[in-house]
Structures are given as C-alpha cells and as structure tokens.
PDB file of C-alpha atoms in Angstrom:
ATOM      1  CA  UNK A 236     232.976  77.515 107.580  1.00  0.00           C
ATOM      2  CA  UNK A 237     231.653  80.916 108.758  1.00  0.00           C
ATOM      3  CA  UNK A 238     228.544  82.246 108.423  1.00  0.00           C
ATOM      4  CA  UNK A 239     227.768  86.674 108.273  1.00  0.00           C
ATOM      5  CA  UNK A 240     224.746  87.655 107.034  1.00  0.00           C
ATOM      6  CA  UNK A 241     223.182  85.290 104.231  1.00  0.00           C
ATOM      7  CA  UNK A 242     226.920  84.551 103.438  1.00  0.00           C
ATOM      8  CA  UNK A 243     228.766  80.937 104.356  1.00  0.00           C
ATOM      9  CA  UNK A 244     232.838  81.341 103.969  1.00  0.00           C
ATOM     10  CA  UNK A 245     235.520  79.256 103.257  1.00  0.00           C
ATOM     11  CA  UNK A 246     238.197  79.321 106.157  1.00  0.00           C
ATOM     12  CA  UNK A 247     240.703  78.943 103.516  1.00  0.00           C
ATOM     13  CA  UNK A 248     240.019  83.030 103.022  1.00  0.00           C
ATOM     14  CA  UNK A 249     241.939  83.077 106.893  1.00  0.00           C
ATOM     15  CA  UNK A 250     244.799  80.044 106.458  1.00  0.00           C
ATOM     16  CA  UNK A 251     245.780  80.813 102.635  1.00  0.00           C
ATOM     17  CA  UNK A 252     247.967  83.168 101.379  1.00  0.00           C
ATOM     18  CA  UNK A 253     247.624  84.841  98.276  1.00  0.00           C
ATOM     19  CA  UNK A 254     249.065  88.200  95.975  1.00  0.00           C
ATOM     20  CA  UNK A 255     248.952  87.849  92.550  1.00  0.00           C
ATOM     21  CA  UNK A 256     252.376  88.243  90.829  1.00  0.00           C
ATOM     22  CA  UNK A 257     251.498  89.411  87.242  1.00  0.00           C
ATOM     23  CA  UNK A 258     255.263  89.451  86.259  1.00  0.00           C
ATOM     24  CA  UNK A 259     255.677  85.593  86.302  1.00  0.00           C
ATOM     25  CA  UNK A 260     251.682  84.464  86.074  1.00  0.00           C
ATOM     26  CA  UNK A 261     251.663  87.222  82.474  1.00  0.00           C
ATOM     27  CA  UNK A 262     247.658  87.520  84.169  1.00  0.00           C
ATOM     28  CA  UNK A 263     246.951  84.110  82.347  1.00  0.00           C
ATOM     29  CA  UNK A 264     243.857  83.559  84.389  1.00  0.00           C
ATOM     30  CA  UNK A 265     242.088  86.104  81.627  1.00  0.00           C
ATOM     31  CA  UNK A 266     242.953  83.752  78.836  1.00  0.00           C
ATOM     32  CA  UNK A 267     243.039  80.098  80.030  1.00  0.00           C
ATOM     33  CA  UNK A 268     240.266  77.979  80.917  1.00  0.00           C
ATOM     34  CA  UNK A 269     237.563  76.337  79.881  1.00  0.00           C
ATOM     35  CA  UNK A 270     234.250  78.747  80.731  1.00  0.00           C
ATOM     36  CA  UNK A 271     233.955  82.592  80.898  1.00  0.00           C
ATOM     37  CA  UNK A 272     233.937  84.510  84.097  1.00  0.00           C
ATOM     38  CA  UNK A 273     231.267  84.606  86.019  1.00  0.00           C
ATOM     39  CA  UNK A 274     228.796  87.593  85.692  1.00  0.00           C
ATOM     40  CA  UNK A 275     225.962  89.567  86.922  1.00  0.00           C
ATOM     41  CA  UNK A 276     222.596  90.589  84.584  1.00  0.00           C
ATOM     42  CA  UNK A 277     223.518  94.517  85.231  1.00  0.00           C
ATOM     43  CA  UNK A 278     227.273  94.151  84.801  1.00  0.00           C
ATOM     44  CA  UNK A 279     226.159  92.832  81.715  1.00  0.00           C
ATOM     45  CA  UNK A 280     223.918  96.270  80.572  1.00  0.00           C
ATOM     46  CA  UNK A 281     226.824  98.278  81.823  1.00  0.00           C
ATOM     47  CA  UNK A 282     229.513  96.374  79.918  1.00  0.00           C
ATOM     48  CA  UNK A 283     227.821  96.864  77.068  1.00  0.00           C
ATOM     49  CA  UNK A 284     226.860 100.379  77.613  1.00  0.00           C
ATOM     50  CA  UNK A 285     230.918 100.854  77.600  1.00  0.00           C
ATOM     51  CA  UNK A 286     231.537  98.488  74.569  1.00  0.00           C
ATOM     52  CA  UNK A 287     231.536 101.223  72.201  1.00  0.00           C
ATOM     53  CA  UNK A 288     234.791 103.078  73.810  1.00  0.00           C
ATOM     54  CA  UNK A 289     236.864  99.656  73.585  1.00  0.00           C
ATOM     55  CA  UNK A 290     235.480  97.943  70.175  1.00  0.00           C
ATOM     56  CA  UNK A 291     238.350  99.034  68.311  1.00  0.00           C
ATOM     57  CA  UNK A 292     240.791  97.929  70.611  1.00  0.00           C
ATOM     58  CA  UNK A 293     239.114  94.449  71.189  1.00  0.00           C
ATOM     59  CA  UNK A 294     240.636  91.162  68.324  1.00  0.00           C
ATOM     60  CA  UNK A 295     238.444  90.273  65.219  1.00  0.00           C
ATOM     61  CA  UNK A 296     238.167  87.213  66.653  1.00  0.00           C
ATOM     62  CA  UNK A 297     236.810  88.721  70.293  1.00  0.00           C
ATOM     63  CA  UNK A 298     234.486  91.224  67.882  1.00  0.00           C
ATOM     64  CA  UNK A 299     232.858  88.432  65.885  1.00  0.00           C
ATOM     65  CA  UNK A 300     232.600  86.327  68.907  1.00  0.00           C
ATOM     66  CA  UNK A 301     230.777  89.246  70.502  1.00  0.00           C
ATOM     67  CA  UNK A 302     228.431  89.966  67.215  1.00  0.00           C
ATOM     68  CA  UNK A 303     227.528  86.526  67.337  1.00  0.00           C
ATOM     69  CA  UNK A 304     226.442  86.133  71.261  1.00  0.00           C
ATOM     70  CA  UNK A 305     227.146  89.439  72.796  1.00  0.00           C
ATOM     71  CA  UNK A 306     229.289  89.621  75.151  1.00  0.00           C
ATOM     72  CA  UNK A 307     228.068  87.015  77.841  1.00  0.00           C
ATOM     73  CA  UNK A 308     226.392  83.273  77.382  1.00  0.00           C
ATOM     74  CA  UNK A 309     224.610  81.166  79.411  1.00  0.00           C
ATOM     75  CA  UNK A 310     227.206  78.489  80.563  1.00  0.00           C
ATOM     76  CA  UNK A 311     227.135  74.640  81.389  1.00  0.00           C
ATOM     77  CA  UNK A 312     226.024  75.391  85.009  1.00  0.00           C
ATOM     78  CA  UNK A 313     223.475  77.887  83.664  1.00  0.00           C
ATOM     79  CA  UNK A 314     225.204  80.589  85.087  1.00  0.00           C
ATOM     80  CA  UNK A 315     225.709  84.056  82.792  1.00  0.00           C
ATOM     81  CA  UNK A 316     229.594  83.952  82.001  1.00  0.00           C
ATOM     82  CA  UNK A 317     231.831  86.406  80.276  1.00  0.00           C
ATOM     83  CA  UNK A 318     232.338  85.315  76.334  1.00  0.00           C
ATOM     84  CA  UNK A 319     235.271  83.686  75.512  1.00  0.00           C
ATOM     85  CA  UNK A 320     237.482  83.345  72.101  1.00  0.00           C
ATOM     86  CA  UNK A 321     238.463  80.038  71.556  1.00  0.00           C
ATOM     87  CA  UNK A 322     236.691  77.705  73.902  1.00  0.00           C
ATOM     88  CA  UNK A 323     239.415  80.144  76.229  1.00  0.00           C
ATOM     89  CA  UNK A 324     240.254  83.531  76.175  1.00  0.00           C
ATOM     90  CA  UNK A 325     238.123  86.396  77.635  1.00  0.00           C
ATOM     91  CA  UNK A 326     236.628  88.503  74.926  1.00  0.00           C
ATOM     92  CA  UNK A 327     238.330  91.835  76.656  1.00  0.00           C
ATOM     93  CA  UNK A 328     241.708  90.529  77.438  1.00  0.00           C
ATOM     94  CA  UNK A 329     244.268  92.042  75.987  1.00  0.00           C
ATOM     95  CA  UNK A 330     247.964  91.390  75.721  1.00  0.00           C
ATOM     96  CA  UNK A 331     250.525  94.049  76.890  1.00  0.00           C
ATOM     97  CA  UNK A 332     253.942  94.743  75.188  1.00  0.00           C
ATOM     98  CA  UNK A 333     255.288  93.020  78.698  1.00  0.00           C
ATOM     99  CA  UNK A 334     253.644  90.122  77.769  1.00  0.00           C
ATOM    100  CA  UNK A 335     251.153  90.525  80.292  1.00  0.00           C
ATOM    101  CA  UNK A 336     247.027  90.084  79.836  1.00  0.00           C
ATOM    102  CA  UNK A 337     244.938  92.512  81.351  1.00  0.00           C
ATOM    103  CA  UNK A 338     241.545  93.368  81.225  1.00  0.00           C
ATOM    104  CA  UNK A 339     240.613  96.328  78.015  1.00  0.00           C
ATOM    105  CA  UNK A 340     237.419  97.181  80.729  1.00  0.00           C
ATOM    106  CA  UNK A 341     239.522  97.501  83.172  1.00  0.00           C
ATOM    107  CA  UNK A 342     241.969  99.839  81.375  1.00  0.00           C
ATOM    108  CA  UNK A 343     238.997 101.875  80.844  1.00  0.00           C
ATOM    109  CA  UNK A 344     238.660 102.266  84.533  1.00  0.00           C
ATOM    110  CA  UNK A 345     241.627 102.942  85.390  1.00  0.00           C
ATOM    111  CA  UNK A 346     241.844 106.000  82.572  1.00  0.00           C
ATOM    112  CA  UNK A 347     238.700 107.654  84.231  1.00  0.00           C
ATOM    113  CA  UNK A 348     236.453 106.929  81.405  1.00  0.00           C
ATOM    114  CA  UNK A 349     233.481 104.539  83.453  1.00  0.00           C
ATOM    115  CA  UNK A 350     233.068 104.005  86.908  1.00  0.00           C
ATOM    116  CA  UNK A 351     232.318 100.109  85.888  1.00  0.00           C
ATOM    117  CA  UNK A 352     236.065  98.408  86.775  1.00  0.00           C
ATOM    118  CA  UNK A 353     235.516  94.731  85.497  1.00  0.00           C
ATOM    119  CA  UNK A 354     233.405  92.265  86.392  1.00  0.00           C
ATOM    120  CA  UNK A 355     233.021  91.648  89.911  1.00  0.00           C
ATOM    121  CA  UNK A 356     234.006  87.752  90.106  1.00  0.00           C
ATOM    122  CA  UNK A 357     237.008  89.234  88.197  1.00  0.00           C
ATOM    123  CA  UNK A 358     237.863  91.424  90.751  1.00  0.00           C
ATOM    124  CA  UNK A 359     237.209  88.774  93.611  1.00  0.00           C
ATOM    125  CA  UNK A 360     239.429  86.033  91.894  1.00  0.00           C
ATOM    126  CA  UNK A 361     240.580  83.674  93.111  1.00  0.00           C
ATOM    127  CA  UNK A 362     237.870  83.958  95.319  1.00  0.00           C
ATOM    128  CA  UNK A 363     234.373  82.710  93.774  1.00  0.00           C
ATOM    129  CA  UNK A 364     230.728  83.413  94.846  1.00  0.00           C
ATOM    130  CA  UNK A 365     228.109  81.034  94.219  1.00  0.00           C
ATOM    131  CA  UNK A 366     224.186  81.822  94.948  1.00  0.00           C
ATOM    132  CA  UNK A 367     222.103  79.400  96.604  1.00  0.00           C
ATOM    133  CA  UNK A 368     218.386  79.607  97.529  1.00  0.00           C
ATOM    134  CA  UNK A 369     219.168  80.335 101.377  1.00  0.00           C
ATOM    135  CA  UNK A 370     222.784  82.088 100.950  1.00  0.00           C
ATOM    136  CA  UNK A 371     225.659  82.534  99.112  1.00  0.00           C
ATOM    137  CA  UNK A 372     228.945  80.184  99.253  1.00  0.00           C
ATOM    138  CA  UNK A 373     232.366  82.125  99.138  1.00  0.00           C
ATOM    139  CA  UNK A 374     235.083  79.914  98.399  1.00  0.00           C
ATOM    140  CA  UNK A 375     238.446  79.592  97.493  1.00  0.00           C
ATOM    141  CA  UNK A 376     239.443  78.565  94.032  1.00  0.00           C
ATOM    142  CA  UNK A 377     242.327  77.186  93.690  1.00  0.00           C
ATOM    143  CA  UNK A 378     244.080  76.861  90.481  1.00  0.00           C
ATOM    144  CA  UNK A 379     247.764  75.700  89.359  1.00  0.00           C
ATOM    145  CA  UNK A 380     248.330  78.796  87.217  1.00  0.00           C
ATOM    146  CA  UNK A 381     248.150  80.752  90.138  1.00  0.00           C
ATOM    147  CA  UNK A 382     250.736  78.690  92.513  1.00  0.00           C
ATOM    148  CA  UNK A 383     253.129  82.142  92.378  1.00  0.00           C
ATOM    149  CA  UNK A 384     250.676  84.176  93.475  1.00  0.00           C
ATOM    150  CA  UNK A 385     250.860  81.736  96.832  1.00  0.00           C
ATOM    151  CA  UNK A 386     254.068  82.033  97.153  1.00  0.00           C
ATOM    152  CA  UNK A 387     254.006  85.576  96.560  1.00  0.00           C
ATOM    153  CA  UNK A 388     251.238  86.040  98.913  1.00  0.00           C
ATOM    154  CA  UNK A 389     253.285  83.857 102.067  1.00  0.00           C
ATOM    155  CA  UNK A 390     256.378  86.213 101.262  1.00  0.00           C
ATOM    156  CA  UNK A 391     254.103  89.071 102.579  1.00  0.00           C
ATOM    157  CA  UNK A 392     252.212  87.181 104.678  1.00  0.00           C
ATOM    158  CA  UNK A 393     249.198  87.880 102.860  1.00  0.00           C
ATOM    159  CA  UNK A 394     245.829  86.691 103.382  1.00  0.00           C
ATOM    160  CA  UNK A 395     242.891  85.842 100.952  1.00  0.00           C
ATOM    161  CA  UNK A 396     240.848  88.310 102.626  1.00  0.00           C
ATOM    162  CA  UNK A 397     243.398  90.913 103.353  1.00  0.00           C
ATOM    163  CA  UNK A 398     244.561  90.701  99.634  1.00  0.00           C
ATOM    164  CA  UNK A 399     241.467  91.134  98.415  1.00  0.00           C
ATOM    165  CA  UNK A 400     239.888  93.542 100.548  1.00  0.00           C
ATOM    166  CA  UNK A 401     238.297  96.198  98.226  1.00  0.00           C
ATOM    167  CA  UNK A 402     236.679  93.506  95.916  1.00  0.00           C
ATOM    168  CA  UNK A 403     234.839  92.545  99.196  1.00  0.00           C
ATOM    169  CA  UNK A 404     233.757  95.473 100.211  1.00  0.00           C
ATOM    170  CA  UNK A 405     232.700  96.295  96.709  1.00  0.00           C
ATOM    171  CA  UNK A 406     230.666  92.966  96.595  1.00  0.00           C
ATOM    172  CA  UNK A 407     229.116  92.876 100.318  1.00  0.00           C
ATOM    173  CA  UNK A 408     230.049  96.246 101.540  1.00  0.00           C
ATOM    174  CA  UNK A 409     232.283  97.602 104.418  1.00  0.00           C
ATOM    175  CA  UNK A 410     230.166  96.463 107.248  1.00  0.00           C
ATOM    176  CA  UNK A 411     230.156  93.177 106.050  1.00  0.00           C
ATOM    177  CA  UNK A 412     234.350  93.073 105.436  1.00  0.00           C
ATOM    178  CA  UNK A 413     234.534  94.365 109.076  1.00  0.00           C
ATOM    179  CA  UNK A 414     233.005  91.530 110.381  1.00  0.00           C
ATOM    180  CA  UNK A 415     234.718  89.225 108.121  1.00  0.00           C
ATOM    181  CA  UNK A 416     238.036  91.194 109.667  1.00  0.00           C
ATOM    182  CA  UNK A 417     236.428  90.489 113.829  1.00  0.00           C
ATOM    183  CA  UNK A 418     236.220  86.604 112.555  1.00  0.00           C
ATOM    184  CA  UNK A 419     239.481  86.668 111.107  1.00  0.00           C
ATOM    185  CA  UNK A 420     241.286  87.611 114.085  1.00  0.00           C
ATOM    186  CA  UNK A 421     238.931  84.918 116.697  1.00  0.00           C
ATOM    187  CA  UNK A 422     239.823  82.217 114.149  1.00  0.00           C
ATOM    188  CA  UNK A 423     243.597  83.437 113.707  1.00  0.00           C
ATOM    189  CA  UNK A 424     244.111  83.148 117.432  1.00  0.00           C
ATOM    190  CA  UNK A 425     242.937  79.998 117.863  1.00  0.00           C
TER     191      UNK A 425
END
C-alpha cells in the first residue's frame, strides 16, 4: 500500500495492466451487476439538473424506475448508488447499433451540452474509492467481464494509473496524480 495525502493505494494501480477494449467487452460493466455505481450527493443534483435533455432517450423501464426512486438509492452498504433496471442495468445505459453500451450522460458530454461527464466512480472504473473516517481506500476491482481489457492493457503495456490518468486527476487533482506518478516510478524500479 501507499499512502499521499488522506489517500491509501492499492499497488495493484503500479503491477496491473489495464485498457478497456469496448469492441469485445460491448461496455457490459454499465449493464451487469448486482448494485448501481457508486455516487456522490452533488453528482446526484447535477445529474438530475441534466435529466431533462436525455429523458426521451432513456427506456420506459429506466423512466419508471427513475419516477419511482429518482435516479440514485441508498444501497446495501449504505452507500448512494446509481439506479438500476432490473436488479442490473444502469438507468442511463444505452445500447449502440454496434452493440456496444455506453453511458446517455456521457453522450451528453461528449456533444458539448454539460460539463458533468458521468459519474466519477464511472469514470475511475475499474478502480473504486471507498471513504473511511481517517482516509480514503483506492483499490483495484477486479472483475471477469473485464479480463480483455487486461489483456488489452499488457499489449500496450498499460498501467492502472497510466490508463486512467484523467479520472484521477479529476477526482484528487494534478498534484496529487504527480505524486502518484514519483511513487510509481520508486516502486517500478524496485
């Protein structure tokens, strides 16, 4: 483990390769499961600030799901989590004509039309966060559906924390990612 700021990390971020490989995962990790993402009291008021500009595009089944419990719930841990469809499915995935899942929020983003991307343990996946009185775990999750995103990741050469560099930064900021980047190369050399 490795401790910056009020942080303790996961080694696995340095030893494990990882690049997600949406062409032969189809971005399953939106839809399969058995809780909701993860998420944060104001991504919550900003998700649903944008709701409006992607309710037509979401299922009747994600839309009822929604009008019934909005579009997070307390889960088994107590934690806020993304709604699901199903007992599985994020409320704001979406299937492509590829065949691939994505995230309708995201889509949203990436047209220009909110500055809020997707939810931030989302973004960090398949790394998860995890709040503690005295700091805050970061961990690897590991997860069978993703198994060609390590293999996609070692044909690279791809770390954890090089592959997901800008979710970092966007969760503990640059200063803390270049620390994170002086540890990786201490621990890489040893």
């Amino acid at each position: 483990m490795l401790q910056i700021d009020d942080t303790i990390i996961s080694l696995d971020l340095f030893d494990q390769c990882f690049c997600c490989d949406l062409k032969a995962c189809k971005g399953i990790c939106c839809v399969e499961g058995e809780e909701g993402a993860p998420v944060e009291l104001d991504e919550i008021a900003q998700i649903e600030e944008i709701l409006p500009l992607i309710w037509d595009q979401l299922t009747p089944d994600a839309q009822e799901v929604i009008n019934e419990q909005g579009v997070a719930y307390i889960d088994r841990e107590g934690d806020m989590a993304i709604s699901i469809v199903h007992g599985a499915e994020c409320v704001f995935a979406t299937k492509g004509e590829d065949g691939i899942w994505s995230c309708l929020l995201e889509q949203l983003y990436n047209a220009g039309k909110t500055t809020f991307r997707k939810p931030i343990s989302c973004h960090l996946y398949p790394i998860r966060t995890k709040k503690f009185p005295t700091f805050q775990a970061v961990n690897y999750h590991k997860w069978h559906i993703c198994k060609d995103a390590v293999v996609d990741g070692r044909k690279k050469n791809l770390l954890l924390y090089q592959y997901l560099k800008e979710p970092l930064i966007r969760k503990f900021g640059k200063q803390w990612y270049d620390q994170l980047v002086v540890a990786a190369e201490h621990i890489v050399k040893q």
